[in-house]
Amino acid sequence: MPQNDVRPRAVHRTWWRAPLVASSLGLPFLVLEYNWFAAHDGPGAFGGVLYWSLALLALAWALPHRPALRTTRVVAAGAGLGCALLPVLFALALGAALASG
């Protein structure tokens, strides 16, 4: 092999699984939350969470498809999903606290 030849980098064949699962679960919640917040004069305190979750999901899709970045991709997808579910979980916890007391 000549010195200047570069071997093709290994491509992770199932790179799309983590972003697909996180996006399919998180994007419907993001759309519902954005519409709900838009109907109530803007996102307010949860605006940053919505933007961070969308950015993390986009990062999970945009990372290079190498096996070395698998953990980073899974963490970005999981954090994006967690941020997408945060307002819903907060509303459920608040509703449960108000109903019990």
Tab-separated table of C-alpha atoms in Angstrom:
chain	number	residue	atom	x	y	z
A	1	MET	CA	0.000	0.000	0.000
A	2	PRO	CA	1.539	3.338	-0.996
A	3	GLN	CA	2.284	5.798	1.731
A	4	ASN	CA	-0.242	8.415	0.595
A	5	ASP	CA	-3.164	5.996	0.277
A	6	VAL	CA	-5.738	6.458	2.955
A	7	ARG	CA	-7.851	3.540	4.043
A	8	PRO	CA	-11.561	4.203	4.031
A	9	ARG	CA	-12.832	4.811	7.512
A	10	ALA	CA	-15.021	2.197	9.055
A	11	VAL	CA	-18.688	3.027	8.759
A	12	HIS	CA	-21.012	2.022	11.549
A	13	ARG	CA	-23.868	0.164	9.860
A	14	THR	CA	-26.491	0.786	12.525
A	15	TRP	CA	-25.598	4.405	13.269
A	16	TRP	CA	-29.176	5.513	12.609
A	17	ARG	CA	-30.931	3.492	15.334
A	18	ALA	CA	-30.385	5.776	18.329
A	19	PRO	CA	-31.284	9.016	16.504
A	20	LEU	CA	-34.329	7.370	14.908
A	21	VAL	CA	-35.725	6.072	18.199
A	22	ALA	CA	-35.086	9.369	19.992
A	23	SER	CA	-36.534	11.409	17.136
A	24	SER	CA	-39.614	9.261	16.703
A	25	LEU	CA	-40.409	9.544	20.418
A	26	GLY	CA	-39.243	13.126	20.993
A	27	LEU	CA	-40.387	15.063	17.923
A	28	PRO	CA	-44.137	14.596	18.498
A	29	PHE	CA	-43.699	15.914	22.039
A	30	LEU	CA	-41.630	18.842	20.762
A	31	VAL	CA	-44.334	19.782	18.263
A	32	LEU	CA	-47.079	19.522	20.890
A	33	GLU	CA	-45.074	21.520	23.431
A	34	TYR	CA	-44.169	24.207	20.922
A	35	ASN	CA	-47.813	24.584	19.853
A	36	TRP	CA	-48.951	24.662	23.460
A	37	PHE	CA	-46.358	27.256	24.433
A	38	ALA	CA	-47.113	29.335	21.322
A	39	ALA	CA	-50.791	29.426	22.310
A	40	HIS	CA	-49.794	30.790	25.742
A	41	ASP	CA	-47.654	33.780	24.665
A	42	GLY	CA	-44.399	31.977	23.949
A	43	PRO	CA	-42.286	29.240	25.482
A	44	GLY	CA	-41.209	31.250	28.530
A	45	ALA	CA	-38.942	29.362	30.910
A	46	PHE	CA	-39.016	26.144	28.868
A	47	GLY	CA	-37.878	27.811	25.626
A	48	GLY	CA	-34.266	26.843	26.196
A	49	VAL	CA	-35.216	23.232	26.832
A	50	LEU	CA	-37.110	23.047	23.539
A	51	TYR	CA	-34.222	24.514	21.568
A	52	TRP	CA	-31.620	22.367	23.333
A	53	SER	CA	-33.590	19.197	22.674
A	54	LEU	CA	-33.984	20.038	18.998
A	55	ALA	CA	-30.271	20.849	18.736
A	56	LEU	CA	-29.243	17.613	20.469
A	57	LEU	CA	-31.474	15.519	18.208
A	58	ALA	CA	-30.011	17.271	15.167
A	59	LEU	CA	-26.487	16.649	16.507
A	60	ALA	CA	-27.244	12.942	16.916
A	61	TRP	CA	-28.166	12.792	13.215
A	62	ALA	CA	-25.275	14.996	12.049
A	63	LEU	CA	-22.361	13.205	13.746
A	64	PRO	CA	-20.081	11.203	11.432
A	65	HIS	CA	-21.051	7.562	10.979
A	66	ARG	CA	-18.015	6.013	12.658
A	67	PRO	CA	-18.087	3.374	15.389
A	68	ALA	CA	-15.892	5.593	17.569
A	69	LEU	CA	-18.718	8.144	17.852
A	70	ARG	CA	-21.424	5.643	18.748
A	71	THR	CA	-21.433	6.582	22.429
A	72	THR	CA	-21.537	10.288	21.634
A	73	ARG	CA	-24.439	9.728	19.256
A	74	VAL	CA	-26.395	7.689	21.835
A	75	VAL	CA	-25.752	10.275	24.562
A	76	ALA	CA	-26.823	13.156	22.304
A	77	ALA	CA	-29.972	11.304	21.244
A	78	GLY	CA	-30.826	10.344	24.836
A	79	ALA	CA	-30.225	13.856	26.146
A	80	GLY	CA	-32.357	15.294	23.336
A	81	LEU	CA	-35.154	12.893	24.184
A	82	GLY	CA	-34.840	13.707	27.876
A	83	CYS	CA	-35.025	17.438	27.192
A	84	ALA	CA	-38.039	16.896	24.929
A	85	LEU	CA	-39.862	14.981	27.667
A	86	LEU	CA	-38.866	17.357	30.484
A	87	PRO	CA	-41.795	19.824	30.196
A	88	VAL	CA	-44.323	16.988	29.980
A	89	LEU	CA	-42.836	15.210	32.993
A	90	PHE	CA	-42.730	18.488	34.916
A	91	ALA	CA	-46.411	19.120	34.139
A	92	LEU	CA	-47.336	15.583	35.234
A	93	ALA	CA	-45.379	15.916	38.478
A	94	LEU	CA	-46.947	19.311	39.169
A	95	GLY	CA	-50.418	17.935	38.490
A	96	ALA	CA	-49.811	14.985	40.797
A	97	ALA	CA	-48.528	17.274	43.557
A	98	LEU	CA	-51.539	19.586	43.283
A	99	ALA	CA	-53.994	16.696	43.190
A	100	SER	CA	-52.582	15.083	46.326
A	101	GLY	CA	-52.458	18.157	48.477
